[in-house]
PDB file of C-alpha atoms and ligand atoms in Angstrom:
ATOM      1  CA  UNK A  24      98.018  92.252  73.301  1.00 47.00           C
ATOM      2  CA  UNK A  25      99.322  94.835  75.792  1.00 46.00           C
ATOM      3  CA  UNK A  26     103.009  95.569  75.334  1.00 47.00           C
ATOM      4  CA  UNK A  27     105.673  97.468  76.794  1.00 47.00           C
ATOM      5  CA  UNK A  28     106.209  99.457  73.512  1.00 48.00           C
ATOM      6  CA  UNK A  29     102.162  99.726  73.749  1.00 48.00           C
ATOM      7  CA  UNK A  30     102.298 100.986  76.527  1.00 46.00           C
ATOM      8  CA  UNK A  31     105.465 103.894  76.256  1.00 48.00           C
ATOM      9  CA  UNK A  32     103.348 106.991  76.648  1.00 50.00           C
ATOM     10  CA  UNK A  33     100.943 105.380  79.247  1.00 49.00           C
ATOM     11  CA  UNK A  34     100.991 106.913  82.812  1.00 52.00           C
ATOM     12  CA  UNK A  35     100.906 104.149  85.358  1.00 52.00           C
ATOM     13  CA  UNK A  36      97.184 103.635  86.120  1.00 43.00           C
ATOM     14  CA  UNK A  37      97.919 102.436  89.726  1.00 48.00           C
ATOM     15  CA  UNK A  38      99.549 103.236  92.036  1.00 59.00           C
ATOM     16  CA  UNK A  39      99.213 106.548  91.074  1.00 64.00           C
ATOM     17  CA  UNK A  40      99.971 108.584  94.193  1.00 64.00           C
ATOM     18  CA  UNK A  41      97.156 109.355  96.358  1.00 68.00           C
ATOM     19  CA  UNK A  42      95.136 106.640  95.089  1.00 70.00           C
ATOM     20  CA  UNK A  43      96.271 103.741  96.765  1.00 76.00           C
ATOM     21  CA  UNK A  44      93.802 100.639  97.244  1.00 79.00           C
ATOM     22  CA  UNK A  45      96.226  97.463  97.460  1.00 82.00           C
ATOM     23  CA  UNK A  46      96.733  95.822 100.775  1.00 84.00           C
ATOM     24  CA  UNK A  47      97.951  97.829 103.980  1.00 88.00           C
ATOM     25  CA  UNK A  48     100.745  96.803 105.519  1.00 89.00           C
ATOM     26  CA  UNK A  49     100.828  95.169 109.509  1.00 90.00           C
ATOM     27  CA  UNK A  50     103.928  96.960 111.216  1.00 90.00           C
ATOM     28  CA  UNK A  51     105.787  94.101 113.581  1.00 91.00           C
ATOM     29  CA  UNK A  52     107.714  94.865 116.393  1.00 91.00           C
ATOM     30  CA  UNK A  53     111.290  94.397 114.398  1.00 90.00           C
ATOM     31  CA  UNK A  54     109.472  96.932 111.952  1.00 93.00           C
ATOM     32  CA  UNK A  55     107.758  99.525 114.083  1.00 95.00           C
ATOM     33  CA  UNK A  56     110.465 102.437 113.883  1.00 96.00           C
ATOM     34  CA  UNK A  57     110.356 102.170 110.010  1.00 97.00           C
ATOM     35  CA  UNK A  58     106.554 102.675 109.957  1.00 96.00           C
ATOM     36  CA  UNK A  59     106.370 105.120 112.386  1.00 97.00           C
ATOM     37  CA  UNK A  60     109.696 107.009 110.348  1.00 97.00           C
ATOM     38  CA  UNK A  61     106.822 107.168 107.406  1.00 97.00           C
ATOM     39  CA  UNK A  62     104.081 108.292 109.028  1.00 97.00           C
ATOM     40  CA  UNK A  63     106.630 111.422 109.769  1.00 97.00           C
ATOM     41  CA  UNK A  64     107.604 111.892 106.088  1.00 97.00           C
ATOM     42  CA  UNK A  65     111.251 110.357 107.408  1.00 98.00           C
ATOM     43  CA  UNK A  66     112.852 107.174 105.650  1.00 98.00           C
ATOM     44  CA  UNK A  67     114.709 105.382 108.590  1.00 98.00           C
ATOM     45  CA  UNK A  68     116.585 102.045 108.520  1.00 98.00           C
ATOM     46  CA  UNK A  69     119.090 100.268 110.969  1.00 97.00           C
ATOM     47  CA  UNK A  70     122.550 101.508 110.831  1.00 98.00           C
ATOM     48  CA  UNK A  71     125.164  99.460 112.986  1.00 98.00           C
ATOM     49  CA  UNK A  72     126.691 101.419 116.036  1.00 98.00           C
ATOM     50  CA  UNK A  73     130.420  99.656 115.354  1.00 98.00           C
ATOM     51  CA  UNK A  74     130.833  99.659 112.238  1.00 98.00           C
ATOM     52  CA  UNK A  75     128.123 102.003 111.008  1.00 98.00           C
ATOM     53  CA  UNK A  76     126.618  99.704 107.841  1.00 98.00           C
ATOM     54  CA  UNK A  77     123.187 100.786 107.166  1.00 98.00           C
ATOM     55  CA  UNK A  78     120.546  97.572 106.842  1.00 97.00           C
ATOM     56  CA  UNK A  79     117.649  96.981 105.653  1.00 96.00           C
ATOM     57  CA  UNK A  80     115.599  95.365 106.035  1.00 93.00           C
ATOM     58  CA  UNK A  81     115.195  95.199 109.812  1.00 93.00           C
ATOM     59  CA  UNK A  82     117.649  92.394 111.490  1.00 93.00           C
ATOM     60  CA  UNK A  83     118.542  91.592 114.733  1.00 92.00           C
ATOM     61  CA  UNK A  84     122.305  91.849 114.332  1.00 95.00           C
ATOM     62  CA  UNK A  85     124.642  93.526 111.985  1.00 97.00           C
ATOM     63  CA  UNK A  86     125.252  91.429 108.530  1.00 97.00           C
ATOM     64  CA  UNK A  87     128.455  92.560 107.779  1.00 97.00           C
ATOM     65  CA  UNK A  88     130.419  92.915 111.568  1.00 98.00           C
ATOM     66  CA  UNK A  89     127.672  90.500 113.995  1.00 97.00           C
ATOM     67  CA  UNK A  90     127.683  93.450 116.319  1.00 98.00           C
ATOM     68  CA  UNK A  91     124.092  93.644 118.085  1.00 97.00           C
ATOM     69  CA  UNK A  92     124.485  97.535 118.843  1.00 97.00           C
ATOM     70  CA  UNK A  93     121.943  98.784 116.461  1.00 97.00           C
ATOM     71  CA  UNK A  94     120.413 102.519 116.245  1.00 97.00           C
ATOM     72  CA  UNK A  95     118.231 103.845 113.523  1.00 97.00           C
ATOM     73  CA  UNK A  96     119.663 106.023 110.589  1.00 98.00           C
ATOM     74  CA  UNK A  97     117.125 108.897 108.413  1.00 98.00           C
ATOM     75  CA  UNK A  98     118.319 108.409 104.695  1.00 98.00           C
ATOM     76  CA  UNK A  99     118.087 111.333 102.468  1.00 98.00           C
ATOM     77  CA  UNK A 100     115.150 109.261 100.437  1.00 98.00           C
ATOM     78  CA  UNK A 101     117.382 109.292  97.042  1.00 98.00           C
ATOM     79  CA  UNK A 102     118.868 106.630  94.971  1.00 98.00           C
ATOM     80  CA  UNK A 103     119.077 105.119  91.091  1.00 98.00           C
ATOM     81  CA  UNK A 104     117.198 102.540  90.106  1.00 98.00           C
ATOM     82  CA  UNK A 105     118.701  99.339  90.141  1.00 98.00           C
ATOM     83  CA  UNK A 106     116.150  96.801  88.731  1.00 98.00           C
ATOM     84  CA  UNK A 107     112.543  96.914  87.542  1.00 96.00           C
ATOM     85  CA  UNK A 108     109.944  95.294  86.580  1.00 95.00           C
ATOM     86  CA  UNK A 109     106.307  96.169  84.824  1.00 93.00           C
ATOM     87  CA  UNK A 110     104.050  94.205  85.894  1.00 91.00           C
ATOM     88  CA  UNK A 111     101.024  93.725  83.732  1.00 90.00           C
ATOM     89  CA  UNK A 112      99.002  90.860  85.842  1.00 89.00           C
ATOM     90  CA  UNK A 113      96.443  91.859  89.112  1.00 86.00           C
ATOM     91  CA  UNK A 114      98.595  90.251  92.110  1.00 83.00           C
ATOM     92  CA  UNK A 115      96.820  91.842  95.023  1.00 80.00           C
ATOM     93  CA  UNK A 116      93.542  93.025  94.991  1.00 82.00           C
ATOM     94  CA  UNK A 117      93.258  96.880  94.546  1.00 80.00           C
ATOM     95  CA  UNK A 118      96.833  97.538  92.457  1.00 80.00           C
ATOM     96  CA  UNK A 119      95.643  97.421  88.870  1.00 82.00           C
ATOM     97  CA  UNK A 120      98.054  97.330  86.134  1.00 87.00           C
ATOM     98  CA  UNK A 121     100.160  98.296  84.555  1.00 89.00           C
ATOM     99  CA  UNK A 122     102.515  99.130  87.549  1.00 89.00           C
ATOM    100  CA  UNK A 123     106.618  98.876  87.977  1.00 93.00           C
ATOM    101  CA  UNK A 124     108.107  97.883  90.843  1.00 94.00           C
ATOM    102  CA  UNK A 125     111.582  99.073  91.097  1.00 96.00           C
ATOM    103  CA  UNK A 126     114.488  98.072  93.539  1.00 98.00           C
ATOM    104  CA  UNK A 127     115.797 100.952  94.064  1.00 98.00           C
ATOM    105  CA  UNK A 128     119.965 101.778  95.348  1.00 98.00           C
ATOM    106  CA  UNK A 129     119.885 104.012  98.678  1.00 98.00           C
ATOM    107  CA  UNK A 130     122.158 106.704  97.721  1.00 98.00           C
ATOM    108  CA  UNK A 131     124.067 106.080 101.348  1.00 98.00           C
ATOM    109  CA  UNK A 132     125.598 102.679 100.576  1.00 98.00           C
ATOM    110  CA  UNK A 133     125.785 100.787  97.458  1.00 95.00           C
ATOM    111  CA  UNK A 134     124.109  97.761  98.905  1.00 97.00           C
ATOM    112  CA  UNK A 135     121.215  99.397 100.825  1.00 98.00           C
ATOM    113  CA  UNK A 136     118.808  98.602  98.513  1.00 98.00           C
ATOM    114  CA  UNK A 137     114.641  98.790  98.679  1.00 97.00           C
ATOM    115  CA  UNK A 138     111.747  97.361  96.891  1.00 96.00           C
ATOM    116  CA  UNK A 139     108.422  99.994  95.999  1.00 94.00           C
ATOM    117  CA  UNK A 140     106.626 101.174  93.269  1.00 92.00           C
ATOM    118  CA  UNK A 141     107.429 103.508  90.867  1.00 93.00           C
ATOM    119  CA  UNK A 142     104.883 106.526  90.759  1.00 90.00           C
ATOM    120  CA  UNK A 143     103.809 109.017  88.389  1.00 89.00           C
ATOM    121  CA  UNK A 144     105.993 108.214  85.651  1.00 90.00           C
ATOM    122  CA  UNK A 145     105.871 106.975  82.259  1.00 89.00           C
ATOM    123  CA  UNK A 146     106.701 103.354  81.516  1.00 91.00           C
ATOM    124  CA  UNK A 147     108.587 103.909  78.444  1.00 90.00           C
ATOM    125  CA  UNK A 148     110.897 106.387  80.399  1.00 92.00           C
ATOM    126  CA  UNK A 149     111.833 104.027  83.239  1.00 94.00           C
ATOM    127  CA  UNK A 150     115.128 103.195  83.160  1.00 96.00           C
ATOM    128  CA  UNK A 151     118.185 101.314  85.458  1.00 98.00           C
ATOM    129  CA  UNK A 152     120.455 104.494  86.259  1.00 98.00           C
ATOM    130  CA  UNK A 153     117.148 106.779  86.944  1.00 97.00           C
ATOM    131  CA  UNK A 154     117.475 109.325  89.378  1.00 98.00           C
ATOM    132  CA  UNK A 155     114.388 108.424  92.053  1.00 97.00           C
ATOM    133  CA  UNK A 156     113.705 110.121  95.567  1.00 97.00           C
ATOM    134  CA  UNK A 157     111.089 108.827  98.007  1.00 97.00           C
ATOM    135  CA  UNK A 158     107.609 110.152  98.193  1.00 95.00           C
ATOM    136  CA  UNK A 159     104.984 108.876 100.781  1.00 94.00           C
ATOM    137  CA  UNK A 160     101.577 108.465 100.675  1.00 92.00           C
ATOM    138  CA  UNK A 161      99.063 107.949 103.844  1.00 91.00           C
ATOM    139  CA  UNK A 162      96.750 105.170 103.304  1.00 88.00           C
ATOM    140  CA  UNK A 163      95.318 104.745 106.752  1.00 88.00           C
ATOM    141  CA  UNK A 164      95.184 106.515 109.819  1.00 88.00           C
ATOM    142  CA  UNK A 165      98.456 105.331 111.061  1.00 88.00           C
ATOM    143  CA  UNK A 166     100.313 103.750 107.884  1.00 92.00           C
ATOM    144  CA  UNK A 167     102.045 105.228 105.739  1.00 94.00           C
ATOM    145  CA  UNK A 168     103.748 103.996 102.456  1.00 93.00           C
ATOM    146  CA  UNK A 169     107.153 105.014 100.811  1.00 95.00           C
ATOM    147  CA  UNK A 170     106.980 104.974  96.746  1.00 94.00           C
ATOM    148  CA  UNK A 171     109.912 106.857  94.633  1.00 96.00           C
ATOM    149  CA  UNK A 172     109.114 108.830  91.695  1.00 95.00           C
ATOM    150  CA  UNK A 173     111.525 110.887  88.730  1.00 94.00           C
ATOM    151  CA  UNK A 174     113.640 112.718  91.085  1.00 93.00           C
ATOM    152  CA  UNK A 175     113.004 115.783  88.951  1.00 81.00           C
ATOM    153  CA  UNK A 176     109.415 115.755  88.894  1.00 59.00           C
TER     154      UNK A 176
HETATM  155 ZN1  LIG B  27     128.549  96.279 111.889  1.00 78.13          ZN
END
């Protein structure tokens, strides 16, 4: 039986960066600017023009004031982890396990959180509190995926 403690030392079979074969993502129109921010190495989410709260994902209106006045923001692409999980079980054809997907906290706001993959790290040394930043990875000719890895690696 495959366990965590098993599997400490193991580097993440997939996704390993540069090796992705899961699914591939169908940019809407609510969406668009975020995959197009990728495919320019640039992590962009809503930020609200009155009040200036930063959302993701992609609404129509501002969660926190109801303004409508929306304009896109470029994070820095850093944050901590917030949650994880390793996930031992095929879900979508292409990302074999083992794999961890993290939520990670947006170093601009303290509630801007996203959901990706960690890459290129160790299992046993993922941890809530880890320093990530965003890498991205081209899978197609015009999408383009945002992962985090170890912020120092
Ligand atoms: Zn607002």
């Amino acid at each position: 039986m495959t366990t965590i403690e098993s599997l400490s030392d193991t580097y993440i079979a997939a996704p390993r960066l540069g090796t992705w074969a899961g699914p591939v993502p169908v940019p809407d129109r609510d969406s668009a600017f975020y995959w197009t921010g990728l495919q320019e190495r640039r992590m962009l989410v809503l930020g609200c023009n009155r009040c200036s709260y930063l959302i993701y994902p992609p609404v129509a209106g501002c969660p926190r004031c109801s303004a409508t006045e929306l304009g896109q923001r470029e994070l820095a692409g850093t944050g901590t982890v917030y949650s994880y999980t390793v996930v031992n079980r095929e879900f979508a054809p292409g990302i074999k396990p083992p794999f961890v997907v993290a939520i990670v906290q947006m170093d601009e706001q303290a509630d801007l959180r996203m959901m990706s993959n960690l890459v290129d790290v160790k299992i046993g040394d993922v941890h809530i509190g880890q320093r990530v930043r965003v890498v991205f990875q081209q899978i197609t000719s015009d999408v383009t995926l945002a992962f985090f890895t170890p912020e120092e690696s």
